[in-house]
Amino acid sequence: MKLDPFYLILDCAAWIERLVPLGVKLVQLRIKDMDEVGLRREIRTAKAICERHGCQLVVNDYWRLAIDEGCNFVHLGQEDLAEAHMAAIRRAGVKLGLSTHDDPELDTALAAEPDYVALGPVYPTILKAMKWAPQGLDRIAEWKRRVGATPLVAIGGLNIERIPGVFAQGADVAAVVTDITLNADPEARTREWLAATAEWR
């Protein structure tokens, strides 16, 4: 499958409403620590926004709610994958993205036949504490050899200056969080990312 090379990861529907209309075509809703009522509201709102703007929404973690709300793409970490009902996900026609950080995790991910594999953190990241050291660009090339035609998403510490190196090593998609959400002008930075990834679109 073909994914947009610019993958924006946001933690609420309000951010999605703010940035997706600028031309974003691939966005993940990644929410931590919210009650189910709130999660359903956020997912439903994000889905409606993405449908209006022709953007693919990926729901992080909450695969049951994603299915309930008619979403067609989820992203799971390794712990979530271990507990997920894969048959239910596939039966619902939901696509699957999986996080990987080392060789055993990649083996586990590939066995699940995902629709994309994410590798991170490529560079040091401030998003969350990581037990894994930065992977570096060489690891991207290694992962791409192993995943073959499955799209490879690079994540962690990416900024516009690092985009060419990531794609040169074989990544199909560059995922970004804080380079946009912590920017003084997130809208302008989003437009810069859209322009910087255009040649891989």
Tab-separated table of N, CA and C in Angstrom, residues 30-98:
chain	number	residue	atom	x	y	z
A	30	ARG	N	-3.163	9.996	18.885
A	30	ARG	CA	-2.507	9.250	19.964
A	30	ARG	C	-2.838	9.934	21.293
A	31	ILE	N	-3.771	9.330	22.016
A	31	ILE	CA	-4.234	9.872	23.289
A	31	ILE	C	-3.881	8.910	24.410
A	32	LYS	N	-3.355	9.437	25.488
A	32	LYS	CA	-3.061	8.633	26.668
A	32	LYS	C	-3.945	9.101	27.830
A	33	ASP	N	-4.347	8.161	28.660
A	33	ASP	CA	-5.026	8.483	29.922
A	33	ASP	C	-6.279	9.335	29.750
A	34	MET	N	-7.276	8.752	29.117
A	34	MET	CA	-8.570	9.414	28.983
A	34	MET	C	-9.656	8.354	29.157
A	35	ASP	N	-10.777	8.748	29.749
A	35	ASP	CA	-11.868	7.792	29.944
A	35	ASP	C	-12.510	7.448	28.608
A	36	GLU	N	-13.266	6.358	28.595
A	36	GLU	CA	-13.813	5.855	27.337
A	36	GLU	C	-14.763	6.832	26.669
A	37	VAL	N	-15.560	7.530	27.451
A	37	VAL	CA	-16.487	8.505	26.872
A	37	VAL	C	-15.711	9.592	26.129
A	38	GLY	N	-14.664	10.078	26.774
A	38	GLY	CA	-13.836	11.096	26.129
A	38	GLY	C	-13.136	10.579	24.901
A	39	LEU	N	-12.624	9.356	24.981
A	39	LEU	CA	-11.935	8.754	23.837
A	39	LEU	C	-12.874	8.621	22.639
A	40	ARG	N	-14.064	8.125	22.902
A	40	ARG	CA	-15.031	7.977	21.808
A	40	ARG	C	-15.327	9.321	21.158
A	41	ARG	N	-15.483	10.345	21.974
A	41	ARG	CA	-15.766	11.677	21.441
A	41	ARG	C	-14.603	12.181	20.580
A	42	GLU	N	-13.382	11.987	21.065
A	42	GLU	CA	-12.200	12.430	20.322
A	42	GLU	C	-12.056	11.667	19.005
A	43	ILE	N	-12.225	10.351	19.064
A	43	ILE	CA	-12.096	9.534	17.851
A	43	ILE	C	-13.161	9.916	16.835
A	44	ARG	N	-14.389	10.073	17.303
A	44	ARG	CA	-15.502	10.419	16.410
A	44	ARG	C	-15.274	11.775	15.749
A	45	THR	N	-14.819	12.736	16.536
A	45	THR	CA	-14.560	14.077	15.999
A	45	THR	C	-13.418	14.045	14.993
A	46	ALA	N	-12.338	13.365	15.351
A	46	ALA	CA	-11.181	13.271	14.455
A	46	ALA	C	-11.554	12.588	13.150
A	47	LYS	N	-12.345	11.527	13.234
A	47	LYS	CA	-12.764	10.801	12.032
A	47	LYS	C	-13.561	11.709	11.106
A	48	ALA	N	-14.472	12.479	11.661
A	48	ALA	CA	-15.294	13.379	10.843
A	48	ALA	C	-14.434	14.428	10.143
A	49	ILE	N	-13.467	14.977	10.864
A	49	ILE	CA	-12.575	15.978	10.274
A	49	ILE	C	-11.772	15.358	9.141
A	50	CYS	N	-11.202	14.189	9.389
A	50	CYS	CA	-10.367	13.540	8.379
A	50	CYS	C	-11.177	13.161	7.146
A	51	GLU	N	-12.389	12.712	7.336
A	51	GLU	CA	-13.237	12.374	6.189
A	51	GLU	C	-13.525	13.596	5.336
A	52	ARG	N	-13.728	14.731	5.976
A	52	ARG	CA	-14.002	15.971	5.227
A	52	ARG	C	-12.821	16.390	4.380
A	53	HIS	N	-11.616	16.071	4.841
A	53	HIS	CA	-10.417	16.587	4.176
A	53	HIS	C	-9.612	15.505	3.459
A	54	GLY	N	-10.183	14.328	3.286
A	54	GLY	CA	-9.489	13.270	2.554
A	54	GLY	C	-8.207	12.834	3.215
A	55	CYS	N	-8.216	12.779	4.535
A	55	CYS	CA	-7.029	12.416	5.312
A	55	CYS	C	-7.240	11.045	5.954
A	56	GLN	N	-6.206	10.205	5.904
A	56	GLN	CA	-6.266	8.899	6.550
A	56	GLN	C	-6.020	9.051	8.043
A	57	LEU	N	-6.999	8.646	8.847
A	57	LEU	CA	-6.863	8.675	10.297
A	57	LEU	C	-6.385	7.318	10.796
A	58	VAL	N	-5.369	7.350	11.658
A	58	VAL	CA	-4.866	6.149	12.329
A	58	VAL	C	-5.109	6.342	13.829
A	59	VAL	N	-5.809	5.398	14.438
A	59	VAL	CA	-6.095	5.468	15.874
A	59	VAL	C	-5.044	4.661	16.620
A	60	ASN	N	-4.378	5.300	17.558
A	60	ASN	CA	-3.345	4.623	18.337
A	60	ASN	C	-3.968	3.852	19.503
A	61	ASP	N	-3.538	2.621	19.689
A	61	ASP	CA	-3.864	1.783	20.857
A	61	ASP	C	-5.286	1.235	20.891
A	62	TYR	N	-6.280	2.094	20.766
A	62	TYR	CA	-7.647	1.717	21.110
A	62	TYR	C	-8.359	1.045	19.933
A	63	TRP	N	-7.947	-0.184	19.631
A	63	TRP	CA	-8.463	-0.864	18.451
A	63	TRP	C	-9.943	-1.206	18.582
A	64	ARG	N	-10.395	-1.536	19.776
A	64	ARG	CA	-11.818	-1.849	19.939
A	64	ARG	C	-12.681	-0.617	19.648
A	65	LEU	N	-12.279	0.524	20.202
A	65	LEU	CA	-13.028	1.760	19.958
A	65	LEU	C	-12.941	2.155	18.482
A	66	ALA	N	-11.784	1.939	17.871
A	66	ALA	CA	-11.629	2.256	16.451
A	66	ALA	C	-12.624	1.456	15.618
A	67	ILE	N	-12.743	0.177	15.929
A	67	ILE	CA	-13.704	-0.664	15.214
A	67	ILE	C	-15.121	-0.174	15.467
A	68	ASP	N	-15.447	0.092	16.724
A	68	ASP	CA	-16.787	0.563	17.081
A	68	ASP	C	-17.163	1.833	16.339
A	69	GLU	N	-16.176	2.713	16.167
A	69	GLU	CA	-16.445	4.015	15.559
A	69	GLU	C	-16.258	4.018	14.039
A	70	GLY	N	-16.014	2.845	13.470
A	70	GLY	CA	-15.920	2.737	12.017
A	70	GLY	C	-14.623	3.233	11.427
A	71	CYS	N	-13.565	3.286	12.233
A	71	CYS	CA	-12.256	3.691	11.721
A	71	CYS	C	-11.592	2.500	11.028
A	72	ASN	N	-10.712	2.766	10.087
A	72	ASN	CA	-10.161	1.683	9.282
A	72	ASN	C	-8.651	1.502	9.398
A	73	PHE	N	-8.039	2.128	10.427
A	73	PHE	CA	-6.584	1.995	10.575
A	73	PHE	C	-6.248	2.179	12.053
A	74	VAL	N	-5.464	1.262	12.605
A	74	VAL	CA	-5.001	1.399	13.979
A	74	VAL	C	-3.487	1.215	14.032
A	75	HIS	N	-2.883	1.794	15.049
A	75	HIS	CA	-1.457	1.615	15.320
A	75	HIS	C	-1.312	1.006	16.708
A	76	LEU	N	-0.505	-0.036	16.802
A	76	LEU	CA	-0.287	-0.703	18.080
A	76	LEU	C	1.194	-0.776	18.412
A	77	GLY	N	1.489	-0.592	19.690
A	77	GLY	CA	2.814	-0.903	20.193
A	77	GLY	C	2.904	-2.395	20.445
A	78	GLN	N	4.081	-2.856	20.831
A	78	GLN	CA	4.281	-4.293	21.018
A	78	GLN	C	3.426	-4.858	22.153
A	79	GLU	N	3.305	-4.127	23.252
A	79	GLU	CA	2.482	-4.614	24.354
A	79	GLU	C	1.019	-4.678	23.958
A	80	ASP	N	0.565	-3.680	23.222
A	80	ASP	CA	-0.823	-3.677	22.753
A	80	ASP	C	-1.061	-4.814	21.766
A	81	LEU	N	-0.069	-5.074	20.911
A	81	LEU	CA	-0.196	-6.152	19.940
A	81	LEU	C	-0.371	-7.493	20.631
A	82	ALA	N	0.364	-7.695	21.710
A	82	ALA	CA	0.297	-8.970	22.428
A	82	ALA	C	-1.090	-9.228	22.990
A	83	GLU	N	-1.817	-8.151	23.283
A	83	GLU	CA	-3.144	-8.287	23.894
A	83	GLU	C	-4.290	-8.101	22.901
A	84	ALA	N	-3.961	-7.719	21.686
A	84	ALA	CA	-5.004	-7.413	20.701
A	84	ALA	C	-5.599	-8.690	20.112
A	85	HIS	N	-6.847	-8.601	19.725
A	85	HIS	CA	-7.545	-9.695	19.058
A	85	HIS	C	-7.373	-9.483	17.555
A	86	MET	N	-6.305	-10.077	17.011
A	86	MET	CA	-5.960	-9.825	15.615
A	86	MET	C	-7.072	-10.257	14.662
A	87	ALA	N	-7.728	-11.370	14.973
A	87	ALA	CA	-8.800	-11.840	14.093
A	87	ALA	C	-9.928	-10.821	14.023
A	88	ALA	N	-10.243	-10.200	15.159
A	88	ALA	CA	-11.307	-9.189	15.183
A	88	ALA	C	-10.904	-7.963	14.376
A	89	ILE	N	-9.643	-7.565	14.497
A	89	ILE	CA	-9.140	-6.406	13.748
A	89	ILE	C	-9.234	-6.669	12.251
A	90	ARG	N	-8.758	-7.833	11.828
A	90	ARG	CA	-8.775	-8.168	10.406
A	90	ARG	C	-10.204	-8.369	9.896
A	91	ARG	N	-11.034	-8.988	10.716
A	91	ARG	CA	-12.417	-9.231	10.315
A	91	ARG	C	-13.156	-7.915	10.063
A	92	ALA	N	-12.780	-6.899	10.823
A	92	ALA	CA	-13.401	-5.580	10.656
A	92	ALA	C	-12.819	-4.805	9.471
A	93	GLY	N	-11.818	-5.380	8.809
A	93	GLY	CA	-11.204	-4.709	7.666
A	93	GLY	C	-10.317	-3.546	8.051
A	94	VAL	N	-9.795	-3.591	9.274
A	94	VAL	CA	-8.970	-2.498	9.789
A	94	VAL	C	-7.506	-2.757	9.462
A	95	LYS	N	-6.855	-1.741	8.907
A	95	LYS	CA	-5.425	-1.840	8.613
A	95	LYS	C	-4.636	-1.650	9.907
A	96	LEU	N	-3.370	-2.118	9.870
A	96	LEU	CA	-2.587	-2.190	11.102
A	96	LEU	C	-1.168	-1.670	10.901
A	97	GLY	N	-0.769	-0.728	11.752
A	97	GLY	CA	0.618	-0.285	11.825
A	97	GLY	C	1.204	-0.716	13.155
A	98	LEU	N	2.480	-1.104	13.153
A	98	LEU	CA	3.102	-1.627	14.369
A	98	LEU	C	4.431	-0.943	14.664
